[in-house]
Amino acid sequence: MAADKPHMNLAVIGHIDHGKSTFVGRLMYDAGAVPAHIIEKYKEEAKQKGKESFAFAWVMDSLKEERERGITIDIAHKRFDTDKFYFTVVDCPGHRDFVKNMITGASQADAAVLVVAAPDGVMAQTKEHIFLSRTLGINQLIVAINKMDASDYSEKRYKEVVEQVSGILKMIGFKPAEIPFIPISAFNGDNVVKHSDKTPWYKGLTMMEALDNLKQPEKPSTLPLRIPVEDAYTISGIGTVPVGRVETGTMKKGDKVVFMPGGATGEVKSIEMHHEEIPQALPGDNIGWNVRGIGKADVRRGDVCGHVDNPPKVADTFVGQIVVLQHPSAITAGYTPVFHAHTSQIACQLIELNKKLDPKTGQVKEENPTFLKAGDAAIVTIKPTKPMVIEPVKEIPQLGRFAIRDMGMTIAAGMCMSVKQK
């Protein structure tokens, strides 16, 4: 039974059209998670639409709309097994307007595969995704240099792209020497499961070997229970079933739980994962759980479930350390963009700019700066416009990170240092 293997959540990130979905489809297929006849069916369908190279991508993009637009919108959770782990893939959209989904996706991941197309190399979003994944706490990375077939399997081109990507990784504290850079063709399957004879110059790991080499994350099961709600369904005969990923702690049947910021409480009746009932849920589990006494109106996306004796913190204000990734002008006190933290999206006001930091050393550069611009790191005081759950990163790191978005882009990313509760 696969459940005996340790579980890993894998985010697949990178620029649009660099082949993320095809890569994930290929992984699922080569790992035996997708039956051959399904791929055949997709290939047929893709051929008829003149989009042959999309067959594997369609394994992930099972939504019809995505199929017609040929891009990935929602975060599709799919599972496959390697020798050592069983993986849930969080396929993160690369499209501009879907970066906010990318943020909720990456914040759930234990490791990430960054897909960079060999012909294009590093693009704007390649950078944005690398920055975000770092700020969101992903510290294990594999780089897939995809579409090697479109670069004639050139070692020279491979090395150029490795160089480009390494430059960005170094800037934000990754060590390129510890990261596998794997030349692949997701469409043809080169170096995914076995070494390709088209890249005789490449002696490193295949993708499957690199995945098995990932370190299993510490299970934060001793921390207080925190489950950000992704959605809540009403299922006839059962009642309201919230779904989400257990970030920290453990939940058992019979536990008394509370949903914050609303404060609705109840008793856990049943817990289900991959359509099977389980007696308890552990960190990393994507579950649905039914709570006695909770109605559809009591729970929504962005709420966080915890035990009644240690409820999730609701911030009146909180202090955050942020890095400004991009902003067309300057950020001043009073600025009210949207904060994405776990599954919540809430407008928050920067009520005070406390300190500007040197991004390289973290030392204080300036007290009470009047404004912040792209590239600045700072400590700021933040007031949510609506009740919002957030935890200090030192206490519960999984609920302490956030991204700040405005004007359709990610302005900044950061982490919560302290919370003044309501």
mmCIF file with all atom_site columns, C-alpha atoms in Angstrom, residues 258-327:
data_model
loop_
_atom_site.group_PDB
_atom_site.id
_atom_site.type_symbol
_atom_site.label_atom_id
_atom_site.label_alt_id
_atom_site.label_comp_id
_atom_site.label_asym_id
_atom_site.label_entity_id
_atom_site.label_seq_id
_atom_site.pdbx_PDB_ins_code
_atom_site.Cartn_x
_atom_site.Cartn_y
_atom_site.Cartn_z
_atom_site.occupancy
_atom_site.B_iso_or_equiv
_atom_site.pdbx_formal_charge
_atom_site.auth_seq_id
_atom_site.auth_comp_id
_atom_site.auth_asym_id
_atom_site.auth_atom_id
_atom_site.pdbx_PDB_model_num
ATOM 1  C CA . VAL A 1 258 ? -12.728 25.691 15.972 1.00 0.00 ? 258 VAL A CA 1
ATOM 2  C CA . PHE A 1 259 ? -12.702 27.599 12.673 1.00 0.00 ? 259 PHE A CA 1
ATOM 3  C CA . MET A 1 260 ? -11.124 31.044 12.910 1.00 0.00 ? 260 MET A CA 1
ATOM 4  C CA . PRO A 1 261 ? -11.644 33.951 12.366 1.00 0.00 ? 261 PRO A CA 1
ATOM 5  C CA . GLY A 1 262 ? -15.370 33.099 12.558 1.00 0.00 ? 262 GLY A CA 1
ATOM 6  C CA . GLY A 1 263 ? -15.146 31.111 15.783 1.00 0.00 ? 263 GLY A CA 1
ATOM 7  C CA . ALA A 1 264 ? -17.573 28.275 14.888 1.00 0.00 ? 264 ALA A CA 1
ATOM 8  C CA . THR A 1 265 ? -16.837 25.115 16.895 1.00 0.00 ? 265 THR A CA 1
ATOM 9  C CA . GLY A 1 266 ? -17.791 21.464 16.566 1.00 0.00 ? 266 GLY A CA 1
ATOM 10 C CA . GLU A 1 267 ? -16.639 17.870 16.838 1.00 0.00 ? 267 GLU A CA 1
ATOM 11 C CA . VAL A 1 268 ? -14.831 15.976 14.076 1.00 0.00 ? 268 VAL A CA 1
ATOM 12 C CA . LYS A 1 269 ? -17.127 13.191 12.831 1.00 0.00 ? 269 LYS A CA 1
ATOM 13 C CA . SER A 1 270 ? -15.002 11.765 10.012 1.00 0.00 ? 270 SER A CA 1
ATOM 14 C CA . ILE A 1 271 ? -11.815 12.433 8.026  1.00 0.00 ? 271 ILE A CA 1
ATOM 15 C CA . GLU A 1 272 ? -11.291 11.367 4.424  1.00 0.00 ? 272 GLU A CA 1
ATOM 16 C CA . MET A 1 273 ? -8.215  11.346 2.165  1.00 0.00 ? 273 MET A CA 1
ATOM 17 C CA . HIS A 1 274 ? -8.079  10.194 -1.479 1.00 0.00 ? 274 HIS A CA 1
ATOM 18 C CA . HIS A 1 275 ? -11.709 9.042  -1.014 1.00 0.00 ? 275 HIS A CA 1
ATOM 19 C CA . GLU A 1 276 ? -10.874 6.718  1.887  1.00 0.00 ? 276 GLU A CA 1
ATOM 20 C CA . GLU A 1 277 ? -11.820 7.306  5.493  1.00 0.00 ? 277 GLU A CA 1
ATOM 21 C CA . ILE A 1 278 ? -8.806  7.667  7.811  1.00 0.00 ? 278 ILE A CA 1
ATOM 22 C CA . PRO A 1 279 ? -8.718  7.685  11.643 1.00 0.00 ? 279 PRO A CA 1
ATOM 23 C CA . GLN A 1 280 ? -6.368  10.645 11.915 1.00 0.00 ? 280 GLN A CA 1
ATOM 24 C CA . ALA A 1 281 ? -4.820  13.288 9.690  1.00 0.00 ? 281 ALA A CA 1
ATOM 25 C CA . LEU A 1 282 ? -1.154  14.301 9.772  1.00 0.00 ? 282 LEU A CA 1
ATOM 26 C CA . PRO A 1 283 ? 0.784   17.232 8.328  1.00 0.00 ? 283 PRO A CA 1
ATOM 27 C CA . GLY A 1 284 ? 0.903   17.103 4.536  1.00 0.00 ? 284 GLY A CA 1
ATOM 28 C CA . ASP A 1 285 ? -2.389  15.233 4.207  1.00 0.00 ? 285 ASP A CA 1
ATOM 29 C CA . ASN A 1 286 ? -4.914  16.739 1.792  1.00 0.00 ? 286 ASN A CA 1
ATOM 30 C CA . ILE A 1 287 ? -8.202  15.908 3.504  1.00 0.00 ? 287 ILE A CA 1
ATOM 31 C CA . GLY A 1 288 ? -11.919 16.511 3.692  1.00 0.00 ? 288 GLY A CA 1
ATOM 32 C CA . TRP A 1 289 ? -13.366 16.443 7.202  1.00 0.00 ? 289 TRP A CA 1
ATOM 33 C CA . ASN A 1 290 ? -16.886 16.554 8.512  1.00 0.00 ? 290 ASN A CA 1
ATOM 34 C CA . VAL A 1 291 ? -17.612 18.487 11.696 1.00 0.00 ? 291 VAL A CA 1
ATOM 35 C CA . ARG A 1 292 ? -20.760 17.986 13.758 1.00 0.00 ? 292 ARG A CA 1
ATOM 36 C CA . GLY A 1 293 ? -22.530 21.275 14.355 1.00 0.00 ? 293 GLY A CA 1
ATOM 37 C CA . ILE A 1 294 ? -20.921 23.218 11.500 1.00 0.00 ? 294 ILE A CA 1
ATOM 38 C CA . GLY A 1 295 ? -23.139 24.568 8.720  1.00 0.00 ? 295 GLY A CA 1
ATOM 39 C CA . LYS A 1 296 ? -22.251 25.794 5.239  1.00 0.00 ? 296 LYS A CA 1
ATOM 40 C CA . ALA A 1 297 ? -22.388 29.411 6.408  1.00 0.00 ? 297 ALA A CA 1
ATOM 41 C CA . ASP A 1 298 ? -19.901 28.800 9.255  1.00 0.00 ? 298 ASP A CA 1
ATOM 42 C CA . VAL A 1 299 ? -16.836 27.965 7.215  1.00 0.00 ? 299 VAL A CA 1
ATOM 43 C CA . ARG A 1 300 ? -15.259 29.365 4.050  1.00 0.00 ? 300 ARG A CA 1
ATOM 44 C CA . ARG A 1 301 ? -12.001 29.471 2.123  1.00 0.00 ? 301 ARG A CA 1
ATOM 45 C CA . GLY A 1 302 ? -9.333  31.322 4.107  1.00 0.00 ? 302 GLY A CA 1
ATOM 46 C CA . ASP A 1 303 ? -10.564 30.106 7.493  1.00 0.00 ? 303 ASP A CA 1
ATOM 47 C CA . VAL A 1 304 ? -8.154  28.039 9.568  1.00 0.00 ? 304 VAL A CA 1
ATOM 48 C CA . CYS A 1 305 ? -9.190  25.053 11.643 1.00 0.00 ? 305 CYS A CA 1
ATOM 49 C CA . GLY A 1 306 ? -7.455  24.332 14.963 1.00 0.00 ? 306 GLY A CA 1
ATOM 50 C CA . HIS A 1 307 ? -8.196  22.686 18.306 1.00 0.00 ? 307 HIS A CA 1
ATOM 51 C CA . VAL A 1 308 ? -10.428 24.681 20.651 1.00 0.00 ? 308 VAL A CA 1
ATOM 52 C CA . ASP A 1 309 ? -7.743  24.707 23.364 1.00 0.00 ? 309 ASP A CA 1
ATOM 53 C CA . ASN A 1 310 ? -5.191  26.329 21.008 1.00 0.00 ? 310 ASN A CA 1
ATOM 54 C CA . PRO A 1 311 ? -7.122  28.279 18.385 1.00 0.00 ? 311 PRO A CA 1
ATOM 55 C CA . PRO A 1 312 ? -5.496  29.911 15.338 1.00 0.00 ? 312 PRO A CA 1
ATOM 56 C CA . LYS A 1 313 ? -4.463  33.531 15.984 1.00 0.00 ? 313 LYS A CA 1
ATOM 57 C CA . VAL A 1 314 ? -6.624  36.275 14.529 1.00 0.00 ? 314 VAL A CA 1
ATOM 58 C CA . ALA A 1 315 ? -4.578  39.425 13.967 1.00 0.00 ? 315 ALA A CA 1
ATOM 59 C CA . ASP A 1 316 ? -5.704  42.896 14.901 1.00 0.00 ? 316 ASP A CA 1
ATOM 60 C CA . THR A 1 317 ? -2.308  43.985 13.571 1.00 0.00 ? 317 THR A CA 1
ATOM 61 C CA . PHE A 1 318 ? 0.882   42.088 12.807 1.00 0.00 ? 318 PHE A CA 1
ATOM 62 C CA . VAL A 1 319 ? 4.509   42.929 12.150 1.00 0.00 ? 319 VAL A CA 1
ATOM 63 C CA . GLY A 1 320 ? 5.966   41.498 8.954  1.00 0.00 ? 320 GLY A CA 1
ATOM 64 C CA . GLN A 1 321 ? 9.327   41.383 7.281  1.00 0.00 ? 321 GLN A CA 1
ATOM 65 C CA . ILE A 1 322 ? 8.870   41.921 3.559  1.00 0.00 ? 322 ILE A CA 1
ATOM 66 C CA . VAL A 1 323 ? 10.918  42.050 0.371  1.00 0.00 ? 323 VAL A CA 1
ATOM 67 C CA . VAL A 1 324 ? 9.564   44.315 -2.361 1.00 0.00 ? 324 VAL A CA 1
ATOM 68 C CA . LEU A 1 325 ? 9.886   42.388 -5.622 1.00 0.00 ? 325 LEU A CA 1
ATOM 69 C CA . GLN A 1 326 ? 8.432   45.021 -7.945 1.00 0.00 ? 326 GLN A CA 1
ATOM 70 C CA . HIS A 1 327 ? 6.362   48.188 -7.782 1.00 0.00 ? 327 HIS A CA 1
#
